[in-house]
Amino acid sequence: MPSYTANTRDMQFVLHEVLKVSEAGIPGYEEMERDFTEAVLDAAAKVSSEVLAPLNAVGDSEGCVLENGVVHTPKGFKAAFEAMKEGGWTALDCDPDFGGQGMPYVLNCAVGEMFVSANMAFNMYQGLTHGAYSAIHAHGTAEQKAKYLPKMVSCDWTGTMNLTEPHCGTDLGMMRTKAEPQDDGSYKITGQKIFISAGDHDMAENIIHLVLAKAPGGGEGTKGISLFIVPKFLVNDDGSLGARNAVSVGKIEEKMGIHGNSTCVMNYDGATGWLLGDLHKGMRAMFTMMNEARLGVGLQGYAVAEAAYQNAVIYAKDRLQGRAVTGIANPTGPADPLIVHPDIRRSLMDQKSFLEGARAFTFWGAHLIDRAHKAGDAEAEGLISLMTPVIKGFLTDKGFETAVLAQQVYGGHGYIEEWGMSQFARDARITMIYEGANGVQALDLVGRKLAQDGGKHVMAFFEMIKAECKAHDGDERMKPFTDALKAASKQLQAAGMFFMQNGMKNPNAALSGSYDFMHLMGHVCLGLMWTRMAQAAYAALDGGATDKAFYEGKIATGRYYMARQLPACAMHLARIESGADPVMSLAAEQF
Amino acid sequence: MPSYTANTRDMQFVLHEVLKVSEAGIPGYEEMERDFTEAVLDAAAKVSSEVLAPLNAVGDSEGCVLENGVVHTPKGFKAAFEAMKEGGWTALDCDPDFGGQGMPYVLNCAVGEMFVSANMAFNMYQGLTHGAYSAIHAHGTAEQKAKYLPKMVSCDWTGTMNLTEPHCGTDLGMMRTKAEPQDDGSYKITGQKIFISAGDHDMAENIIHLVLAKAPGGGEGTKGISLFIVPKFLVNDDGSLGARNAVSVGKIEEKMGIHGNSTCVMNYDGATGWLLGDLHKGMRAMFTMMNEARLGVGLQGYAVAEAAYQNAVIYAKDRLQGRAVTGIANPTGPADPLIVHPDIRRSLMDQKSFLEGARAFTFWGAHLIDRAHKAGDAEAEGLISLMTPVIKGFLTDKGFETAVLAQQVYGGHGYIEEWGMSQFARDARITMIYEGANGVQALDLVGRKLAQDGGKHVMAFFEMIKAECKAHDGDERMKPFTDALKAASKQLQAAGMFFMQNGMKNPNAALSGSYDFMHLMGHVCLGLMWTRMAQAAYAALDGGATDKAFYEGKIATGRYYMARQLPACAMHLARIESGADPVMSLAAEQF
């Protein structure tokens, strides 16, 4: 069975030496000193290794079961959920007015990375609740907040997000679920929603469903959509639970992975719901927290891969197979460990250099969200809006790829379920799909975000890279980083220029390259992160840091990324510059 | 549930217009006229769609079950196996002396592609038998051949290959299974083998296990290994079945995919076996048929992806979601089909351009094997030996990637098992691992095959590309193909040069780039195939072919490959040229 040990050392490095959170001066960051975050991270690491990770394989093999309308979670989940609640882990960055601890989102992300690495399917129950919490927090009336939030912060009640219907996922304008206004101000909700994560289960007293539906008078398409609060059990004014609402589980989907999470078909048969936010402004309300939700999925993508990587490293050190080509490395054993072989190294370095870059990128994104939300920083808001599809799309594609690489290290043992590596690959796969499939992320990036506010944010990003490179001018040690980053950034700019020159007369010319652009930009972002991390590592070494192995390893890993991952940028640019013709030239019948 | 319709049109194109099999003048190719192969392919296509494909999902969901020492295959498998036997599909390219039909291997591959696309796990029962048949055919005594082959050709008896043990897969020198010679000339085989595909099942009267084991006196490592025939039921001299041999199933492995095939732990407890081939020359005997076996796995890689692609195309045409960016394409519907969206096109073109290239590459490889085996062509033998790791490694990596792309087209529906797309991805995954994990293929290519016979074969390959490009000199229509192929070929040569210049003083410098070299060479091979296919398509159009849509689509798909896949070559070269330092610089503890 795989194990998991949180890499708190690297998290501390990113928080304090790269992002320098304790000097950020953001409201709510007052406590973010190194000792404090270390204590929080260590405690979360302990829960992750000891409580959550041991249940990961159980969740996968048992899955969730629907019996007589009731969903049962895998053995041990309920007790673990109680432990998470008692530890206060569900409330970390929530509003203190409703029982939360008010900590920065970036710290919640660090802790969340561990929980996802340890047990992604389990963590989704809380994750979805957090999303619903955020929606009610942002759009609810004072009464709604008072009624629902304290119980959701504590996870006594959990939450769900209901968007997809059988015939529409991305294109929500075709939605059929109806909301009929009642005399008492409530609505009757009728329709079927599918792919509802944590849709039902046995770990909470109540479940607060947030449901998109069409109320009369809103017009065609997405304009007619409103957002509703539909509790599983109606909540009385004194907070006690009332009657069972007319919402039921149609079935639990059989999925490729995340079996520990109940993905439900939900049937709303005239269920009672209350409008959340403004009438016919449901899409806007649902998407207020989209940056966070999508960042959360990007985090899942690399966090699952992190767990896979850790186990691949253990296996590569343990498994004796073959001899090093440069001479026997383990003379007392029958063979050398896998890790001596260059191609195994190549695989592990691909994994490690991506994962550490992804962590820095995600924490940086979370830090931008804190800047935007807590400090009202509009520049940060614009930047994270631009980065969100990249964090989601790039990190989940590469996260899945990384999990598959880790699985491959095990040879045949990676393919059998006993070793747990298959689960990491199967679990990671969903992150490329949900919360907007990655093709939709690419469309959002190229079709919307690039030109947002007159292209201001992407310009700011390029300026940021320029400034970063300039800051290291003449520093020979940093040259492998800044040279590669400059080249990659130029390629990204060339791609943007190609879109500008061709996209106006033929939108297909831009959109045919959207997916490659997302990856090209992802590499540039990780290149930027590695440049900053290398700088921080050199600073630590220059300052006489004692754990030299960590910092030297950091620099070597960064050099690997620059030398062996950034060359993908030229490939993506070439694909983009080939334009729409190769992509669009076949008639549908010719496929 | 997914469907499958064999692309016989494209197979005929490759056989007759690219490979020109009827003009090849190879013994055994006499019948290979267009009408004949069409009749065979059509019949196989019918079996594939009607008998095998409907059982694919059944096999996945039911799996194989071990009860009281007996393995039960999924419902319907036995009847389908009978149908395959009755149709003569198990005997297609087998020796007529033992009941085979003596057809070319290339035709067997075309038919095999269909069977794998329709139901990979099912087809493995026959595939493994074919491998064991080949080994006995090549190395057996006249008596052994007479005893076993007719029943194996008909698949009344099936076969297995037993190599892996719990502690060794790639490094077979550490093998522990023992063979003790008996007075009657037989051996007692004792040991445990794992990951034995089709290890036991209920579809055949007997199972002929080929087992690698160490007999006394052979020395250390792989030198001491011999190959043995160990039947499940001993076979009497009159061909009737005798006593049950001391071989049993320890368990069936739970796997990520190919659930329809029983992957067994096999326990040999003093089982009676007979030497196959020479004593202590077991590795050589086992690997005689390695080119075929590895080509067969490369074929699996793309064949599963072909089935996934076909369904993605159907879904992309059916599923209405969003509107085309260039204007409404389906005005009478609530939305446009997915296939109007450029990023969906990008994905489908990536799939299609790979798949058709992979088919041509594999058929070409099979044709080389026919040349080598049936016509004694040493050049072909050398070339296929060089190509084998590329066919296996590149086509399975890209095949899995393609199946994942196809799955992605379905959005959330791709992740739930109901639609069958998850199965394609899970099934394809094994092809990257078994029959030599792809890292081992890369090592074989760079560490062995490149330098084989003084580098003669790789030189011949480069000459072949040069000649191909030269043949189209001045042909403007072919320029997008030859220009791209020339550039890619130069990059491949530069990579080879880098290995020569650096590999001698530091083998790690070559092996750190082995995986990238395998992919770089794979792209060059597919670039060559596309150049040949484009040429054949132009020839057909010039000759007044009536199905212009096919040929024009072929050329457009080829142009896509050249424009949007070949740019990967420069990336692989850059990775290779970064050498060993980035890959090898960390100490094991720094991971």
mmCIF file of C-alpha atoms in Angstrom, chain A residues 232-504:
data_model
loop_
_atom_site.group_PDB
_atom_site.id
_atom_site.type_symbol
_atom_site.label_atom_id
_atom_site.label_comp_id
_atom_site.label_asym_id
_atom_site.label_seq_id
_atom_site.Cartn_x
_atom_site.Cartn_y
_atom_site.Cartn_z
ATOM 1 C CA LYS A 232 -31.603 17.783 2.000
ATOM 2 C CA PHE A 233 -33.513 18.401 5.229
ATOM 3 C CA LEU A 234 -35.376 21.668 5.535
ATOM 4 C CA VAL A 235 -33.995 23.821 8.314
ATOM 5 C CA ASN A 236 -36.383 25.292 10.875
ATOM 6 C CA ASP A 237 -35.970 28.825 12.079
ATOM 7 C CA ASP A 238 -34.415 27.621 15.319
ATOM 8 C CA GLY A 239 -31.793 25.768 13.318
ATOM 9 C CA SER A 240 -33.244 22.337 13.958
ATOM 10 C CA LEU A 241 -33.856 19.993 11.076
ATOM 11 C CA GLY A 242 -37.328 19.701 9.629
ATOM 12 C CA ALA A 243 -38.871 17.613 6.906
ATOM 13 C CA ARG A 244 -36.938 15.693 4.271
ATOM 14 C CA ASN A 245 -36.894 17.696 1.073
ATOM 15 C CA ALA A 246 -37.972 16.236 -2.270
ATOM 16 C CA VAL A 247 -34.456 15.564 -3.457
ATOM 17 C CA SER A 248 -33.170 12.051 -3.890
ATOM 18 C CA VAL A 249 -30.255 10.102 -5.282
ATOM 19 C CA GLY A 250 -31.035 8.486 -8.630
ATOM 20 C CA LYS A 251 -27.866 6.450 -8.629
ATOM 21 C CA ILE A 252 -24.173 6.543 -7.859
ATOM 22 C CA GLU A 253 -22.064 6.693 -11.003
ATOM 23 C CA GLU A 254 -19.458 3.995 -11.623
ATOM 24 C CA LYS A 255 -16.314 5.930 -12.337
ATOM 25 C CA MET A 256 -12.734 5.413 -13.402
ATOM 26 C CA GLY A 257 -11.519 6.672 -10.044
ATOM 27 C CA ILE A 258 -12.272 8.761 -6.933
ATOM 28 C CA HIS A 259 -14.460 5.849 -5.872
ATOM 29 C CA GLY A 260 -14.451 7.036 -2.290
ATOM 30 C CA ASN A 261 -16.502 10.030 -3.315
ATOM 31 C CA SER A 262 -20.180 9.518 -4.084
ATOM 32 C CA THR A 263 -20.794 10.987 -7.527
ATOM 33 C CA CYS A 264 -24.567 11.081 -7.722
ATOM 34 C CA VAL A 265 -27.403 11.563 -10.102
ATOM 35 C CA MET A 266 -29.682 13.888 -8.112
ATOM 36 C CA ASN A 267 -33.390 14.073 -8.751
ATOM 37 C CA TYR A 268 -35.240 17.192 -7.684
ATOM 38 C CA ASP A 269 -38.970 16.513 -7.648
ATOM 39 C CA GLY A 270 -40.511 19.794 -6.660
ATOM 40 C CA ALA A 271 -37.932 20.223 -3.940
ATOM 41 C CA THR A 272 -38.117 23.369 -1.867
ATOM 42 C CA GLY A 273 -35.368 25.850 -2.574
ATOM 43 C CA TRP A 274 -34.511 29.439 -1.790
ATOM 44 C CA LEU A 275 -32.983 31.909 -4.133
ATOM 45 C CA LEU A 276 -29.309 32.628 -3.454
ATOM 46 C CA GLY A 277 -28.226 36.023 -4.738
ATOM 47 C CA ASP A 278 -30.128 37.825 -7.443
ATOM 48 C CA LEU A 279 -32.830 36.339 -9.599
ATOM 49 C CA HIS A 280 -31.525 35.340 -13.057
ATOM 50 C CA LYS A 281 -27.976 36.089 -11.996
ATOM 51 C CA GLY A 282 -27.207 32.511 -11.027
ATOM 52 C CA MET A 283 -24.283 32.064 -13.380
ATOM 53 C CA ARG A 284 -22.589 35.099 -11.969
ATOM 54 C CA ALA A 285 -23.181 33.914 -8.418
ATOM 55 C CA MET A 286 -21.909 30.424 -9.178
ATOM 56 C CA PHE A 287 -18.812 31.727 -10.850
ATOM 57 C CA THR A 288 -17.823 34.245 -8.187
ATOM 58 C CA MET A 289 -15.783 31.561 -6.567
ATOM 59 C CA MET A 290 -14.597 30.052 -9.802
ATOM 60 C CA ASN A 291 -10.990 31.166 -9.492
ATOM 61 C CA GLU A 292 -10.775 29.426 -6.142
ATOM 62 C CA ALA A 293 -12.582 26.332 -7.315
ATOM 63 C CA ARG A 294 -10.419 25.979 -10.397
ATOM 64 C CA LEU A 295 -7.250 26.636 -8.479
ATOM 65 C CA GLY A 296 -8.425 23.908 -6.132
ATOM 66 C CA VAL A 297 -8.676 21.461 -9.007
ATOM 67 C CA GLY A 298 -5.273 22.433 -10.354
ATOM 68 C CA LEU A 299 -3.987 21.715 -6.870
ATOM 69 C CA GLN A 300 -5.664 18.291 -6.933
ATOM 70 C CA GLY A 301 -3.924 17.543 -10.211
ATOM 71 C CA TYR A 302 -0.439 17.934 -8.850
ATOM 72 C CA ALA A 303 -1.232 16.831 -5.283
ATOM 73 C CA VAL A 304 -2.294 13.355 -6.376
ATOM 74 C CA ALA A 305 0.801 13.201 -8.565
ATOM 75 C CA GLU A 306 2.930 14.206 -5.556
ATOM 76 C CA ALA A 307 1.730 11.137 -3.678
ATOM 77 C CA ALA A 308 2.408 8.977 -6.727
ATOM 78 C CA TYR A 309 5.881 10.457 -7.091
ATOM 79 C CA GLN A 310 6.778 9.833 -3.459
ATOM 80 C CA ASN A 311 5.971 6.183 -3.847
ATOM 81 C CA ALA A 312 7.837 5.932 -7.133
ATOM 82 C CA VAL A 313 10.929 7.282 -5.386
ATOM 83 C CA ILE A 314 10.607 4.713 -2.621
ATOM 84 C CA TYR A 315 10.177 1.925 -5.142
ATOM 85 C CA ALA A 316 13.075 3.135 -7.270
ATOM 86 C CA LYS A 317 15.346 3.007 -4.236
ATOM 87 C CA ASP A 318 14.076 -0.367 -3.015
ATOM 88 C CA ARG A 319 13.601 -2.409 -6.150
ATOM 89 C CA LEU A 320 16.760 -4.152 -7.296
ATOM 90 C CA GLN A 321 16.870 -4.692 -11.037
ATOM 91 C CA GLY A 322 19.815 -4.608 -13.400
ATOM 92 C CA ARG A 323 23.188 -2.982 -12.946
ATOM 93 C CA ALA A 324 24.242 0.628 -13.409
ATOM 94 C CA VAL A 325 25.774 1.136 -16.832
ATOM 95 C CA THR A 326 28.701 2.959 -15.257
ATOM 96 C CA GLY A 327 29.584 0.088 -12.910
ATOM 97 C CA ILE A 328 28.020 -1.877 -10.072
ATOM 98 C CA ALA A 329 26.532 0.455 -7.478
ATOM 99 C CA ASN A 330 25.310 -2.083 -4.938
ATOM 100 C CA PRO A 331 28.031 -4.738 -4.825
ATOM 101 C CA THR A 332 26.556 -6.610 -1.885
ATOM 102 C CA GLY A 333 23.152 -7.042 -3.532
ATOM 103 C CA PRO A 334 22.020 -9.210 -6.418
ATOM 104 C CA ALA A 335 21.334 -6.077 -8.483
ATOM 105 C CA ASP A 336 21.347 -2.295 -8.247
ATOM 106 C CA PRO A 337 18.317 -0.237 -7.257
ATOM 107 C CA LEU A 338 16.272 1.144 -10.146
ATOM 108 C CA ILE A 339 17.288 4.678 -9.238
ATOM 109 C CA VAL A 340 20.770 4.163 -10.701
ATOM 110 C CA HIS A 341 19.345 3.885 -14.223
ATOM 111 C CA PRO A 342 19.382 7.114 -16.250
ATOM 112 C CA ASP A 343 15.933 6.575 -17.706
ATOM 113 C CA ILE A 344 14.419 6.096 -14.254
ATOM 114 C CA ARG A 345 16.177 9.321 -13.224
ATOM 115 C CA ARG A 346 14.787 11.065 -16.279
ATOM 116 C CA SER A 347 11.311 10.020 -15.218
ATOM 117 C CA LEU A 348 11.771 10.991 -11.560
ATOM 118 C CA MET A 349 13.295 14.348 -12.505
ATOM 119 C CA ASP A 350 10.409 15.054 -14.881
ATOM 120 C CA GLN A 351 8.097 14.382 -11.979
ATOM 121 C CA LYS A 352 10.002 16.250 -9.290
ATOM 122 C CA SER A 353 10.736 19.328 -11.380
ATOM 123 C CA PHE A 354 7.094 19.601 -12.369
ATOM 124 C CA LEU A 355 5.732 19.005 -8.875
ATOM 125 C CA GLU A 356 7.857 21.569 -7.083
ATOM 126 C CA GLY A 357 7.154 24.099 -9.801
ATOM 127 C CA ALA A 358 3.445 23.343 -9.603
ATOM 128 C CA ARG A 359 3.432 23.814 -5.832
ATOM 129 C CA ALA A 360 5.083 27.214 -6.111
ATOM 130 C CA PHE A 361 2.732 28.220 -8.924
ATOM 131 C CA THR A 362 -0.372 27.194 -6.982
ATOM 132 C CA PHE A 363 0.728 28.816 -3.740
ATOM 133 C CA TRP A 364 1.533 31.960 -5.684
ATOM 134 C CA GLY A 365 -1.963 31.843 -7.187
ATOM 135 C CA ALA A 366 -3.493 31.413 -3.743
ATOM 136 C CA HIS A 367 -1.382 34.292 -2.506
ATOM 137 C CA LEU A 368 -2.735 36.445 -5.352
ATOM 138 C CA ILE A 369 -6.263 35.512 -4.303
ATOM 139 C CA ASP A 370 -5.458 36.615 -0.758
ATOM 140 C CA ARG A 371 -4.057 39.854 -2.112
ATOM 141 C CA ALA A 372 -7.188 40.402 -4.145
ATOM 142 C CA HIS A 373 -9.702 39.428 -1.484
ATOM 143 C CA LYS A 374 -8.047 40.585 1.697
ATOM 144 C CA ALA A 375 -6.077 43.564 0.454
ATOM 145 C CA GLY A 376 -8.311 44.637 -2.420
ATOM 146 C CA ASP A 377 -5.404 44.463 -4.833
ATOM 147 C CA ALA A 378 -6.920 44.872 -8.317
ATOM 148 C CA GLU A 379 -3.694 43.963 -10.067
ATOM 149 C CA ALA A 380 -3.600 40.656 -8.219
ATOM 150 C CA GLU A 381 -7.248 40.104 -9.095
ATOM 151 C CA GLY A 382 -6.494 40.615 -12.774
ATOM 152 C CA LEU A 383 -3.447 38.408 -12.672
ATOM 153 C CA ILE A 384 -5.134 35.490 -10.944
ATOM 154 C CA SER A 385 -8.036 35.751 -13.350
ATOM 155 C CA LEU A 386 -5.540 35.317 -16.175
ATOM 156 C CA MET A 387 -3.670 32.507 -14.421
ATOM 157 C CA THR A 388 -6.670 30.495 -13.306
ATOM 158 C CA PRO A 389 -7.216 28.531 -16.531
ATOM 159 C CA VAL A 390 -3.484 27.835 -16.700
ATOM 160 C CA ILE A 391 -3.345 26.570 -13.132
ATOM 161 C CA LYS A 392 -6.369 24.393 -13.751
ATOM 162 C CA GLY A 393 -5.581 23.134 -17.252
ATOM 163 C CA PHE A 394 -1.824 22.850 -17.254
ATOM 164 C CA LEU A 395 -1.373 21.469 -13.756
ATOM 165 C CA THR A 396 -4.032 18.801 -14.189
ATOM 166 C CA ASP A 397 -2.744 17.658 -17.588
ATOM 167 C CA LYS A 398 0.796 17.484 -16.268
ATOM 168 C CA GLY A 399 -0.400 16.084 -12.950
ATOM 169 C CA PHE A 400 -2.044 13.144 -14.675
ATOM 170 C CA GLU A 401 1.014 12.684 -16.879
ATOM 171 C CA THR A 402 3.170 12.701 -13.756
ATOM 172 C CA ALA A 403 1.021 10.127 -11.999
ATOM 173 C CA VAL A 404 1.329 7.927 -15.094
ATOM 174 C CA LEU A 405 5.113 8.391 -15.079
ATOM 175 C CA ALA A 406 5.213 7.381 -11.418
ATOM 176 C CA GLN A 407 3.086 4.346 -12.153
ATOM 177 C CA GLN A 408 5.457 3.375 -14.958
ATOM 178 C CA VAL A 409 8.419 3.213 -12.556
ATOM 179 C CA TYR A 410 6.738 0.161 -10.997
ATOM 180 C CA GLY A 411 6.645 -1.818 -14.239
ATOM 181 C CA GLY A 412 3.988 -4.544 -14.070
ATOM 182 C CA HIS A 413 3.453 -3.828 -10.377
ATOM 183 C CA GLY A 414 2.178 -0.403 -11.378
ATOM 184 C CA TYR A 415 -0.669 -1.951 -13.308
ATOM 185 C CA ILE A 416 -2.064 -4.154 -10.563
ATOM 186 C CA GLU A 417 -4.252 -2.490 -8.000
ATOM 187 C CA GLU A 418 -2.425 -3.989 -5.040
ATOM 188 C CA TRP A 419 0.369 -1.397 -5.209
ATOM 189 C CA GLY A 420 -1.958 1.579 -5.427
ATOM 190 C CA MET A 421 -0.260 3.310 -8.343
ATOM 191 C CA SER A 422 -3.177 2.672 -10.660
ATOM 192 C CA GLN A 423 -5.440 4.529 -8.264
ATOM 193 C CA PHE A 424 -3.307 7.655 -8.418
ATOM 194 C CA ALA A 425 -3.517 7.676 -12.212
ATOM 195 C CA ARG A 426 -7.252 6.941 -12.198
ATOM 196 C CA ASP A 427 -7.985 9.550 -9.537
ATOM 197 C CA ALA A 428 -5.853 12.222 -11.194
ATOM 198 C CA ARG A 429 -7.662 11.707 -14.501
ATOM 199 C CA ILE A 430 -10.859 13.458 -13.328
ATOM 200 C CA THR A 431 -9.051 16.702 -12.620
ATOM 201 C CA MET A 432 -8.582 17.233 -16.361
ATOM 202 C CA ILE A 433 -12.333 17.013 -16.807
ATOM 203 C CA TYR A 434 -14.361 18.527 -14.021
ATOM 204 C CA GLU A 435 -14.711 22.175 -13.073
ATOM 205 C CA GLY A 436 -14.485 22.948 -16.813
ATOM 206 C CA ALA A 437 -12.747 20.422 -19.059
ATOM 207 C CA ASN A 438 -9.246 21.517 -19.979
ATOM 208 C CA GLY A 439 -10.270 22.419 -23.528
ATOM 209 C CA VAL A 440 -12.719 24.866 -21.986
ATOM 210 C CA GLN A 441 -9.940 26.285 -19.837
ATOM 211 C CA ALA A 442 -7.868 26.862 -22.962
ATOM 212 C CA LEU A 443 -10.825 28.572 -24.599
ATOM 213 C CA ASP A 444 -11.326 30.744 -21.519
ATOM 214 C CA LEU A 445 -7.651 31.691 -21.579
ATOM 215 C CA VAL A 446 -7.337 32.530 -25.259
ATOM 216 C CA GLY A 447 -10.893 33.589 -26.003
ATOM 217 C CA ARG A 448 -11.432 35.701 -22.915
ATOM 218 C CA LYS A 449 -8.615 36.205 -20.472
ATOM 219 C CA LEU A 450 -5.887 37.343 -22.867
ATOM 220 C CA ALA A 451 -7.908 40.295 -24.060
ATOM 221 C CA GLN A 452 -9.524 41.055 -20.686
ATOM 222 C CA ASP A 453 -9.237 44.719 -19.688
ATOM 223 C CA GLY A 454 -7.496 45.478 -22.953
ATOM 224 C CA GLY A 455 -4.841 42.826 -22.473
ATOM 225 C CA LYS A 456 -3.593 44.615 -19.394
ATOM 226 C CA HIS A 457 -3.016 41.510 -17.300
ATOM 227 C CA VAL A 458 -1.034 39.549 -19.814
ATOM 228 C CA MET A 459 1.088 42.648 -20.417
ATOM 229 C CA ALA A 460 1.681 42.879 -16.687
ATOM 230 C CA PHE A 461 2.729 39.249 -16.686
ATOM 231 C CA PHE A 462 5.274 39.842 -19.434
ATOM 232 C CA GLU A 463 6.590 42.885 -17.577
ATOM 233 C CA MET A 464 6.926 40.777 -14.465
ATOM 234 C CA ILE A 465 9.074 38.260 -16.313
ATOM 235 C CA LYS A 466 11.172 40.994 -17.835
ATOM 236 C CA ALA A 467 11.739 42.527 -14.428
ATOM 237 C CA GLU A 468 12.597 39.145 -12.939
ATOM 238 C CA CYS A 469 15.223 38.513 -15.606
ATOM 239 C CA LYS A 470 16.585 42.014 -15.347
ATOM 240 C CA ALA A 471 16.993 41.653 -11.601
ATOM 241 C CA HIS A 472 19.500 38.870 -12.229
ATOM 242 C CA ASP A 473 21.395 40.592 -14.987
ATOM 243 C CA GLY A 474 25.075 39.745 -14.759
ATOM 244 C CA ASP A 475 24.505 36.940 -12.257
ATOM 245 C CA GLU A 476 26.228 34.014 -13.938
ATOM 246 C CA ARG A 477 24.651 31.481 -11.625
ATOM 247 C CA MET A 478 21.185 32.589 -12.638
ATOM 248 C CA LYS A 479 21.929 32.600 -16.360
ATOM 249 C CA PRO A 480 20.618 29.074 -17.063
ATOM 250 C CA PHE A 481 17.356 30.227 -15.543
ATOM 251 C CA THR A 482 16.969 33.687 -17.008
ATOM 252 C CA ASP A 483 18.165 32.684 -20.480
ATOM 253 C CA ALA A 484 15.662 29.873 -20.700
ATOM 254 C CA LEU A 485 12.892 31.986 -19.207
ATOM 255 C CA LYS A 486 13.539 34.832 -21.630
ATOM 256 C CA ALA A 487 13.453 32.470 -24.598
ATOM 257 C CA ALA A 488 10.236 30.830 -23.435
ATOM 258 C CA SER A 489 8.634 34.170 -22.694
ATOM 259 C CA LYS A 490 9.497 35.365 -26.194
ATOM 260 C CA GLN A 491 7.820 32.279 -27.610
ATOM 261 C CA LEU A 492 4.732 32.990 -25.551
ATOM 262 C CA GLN A 493 4.676 36.558 -26.806
ATOM 263 C CA ALA A 494 5.081 35.364 -30.373
ATOM 264 C CA ALA A 495 2.102 33.081 -29.887
ATOM 265 C CA GLY A 496 0.051 35.965 -28.529
ATOM 266 C CA MET A 497 1.110 38.071 -31.501
ATOM 267 C CA PHE A 498 0.045 35.304 -33.870
ATOM 268 C CA PHE A 499 -3.412 35.280 -32.277
ATOM 269 C CA MET A 500 -3.688 39.059 -32.552
ATOM 270 C CA GLN A 501 -2.672 39.098 -36.184
ATOM 271 C CA ASN A 502 -4.813 36.164 -37.261
ATOM 272 C CA GLY A 503 -7.580 35.791 -34.730
ATOM 273 C CA MET A 504 -9.575 38.825 -35.809
#
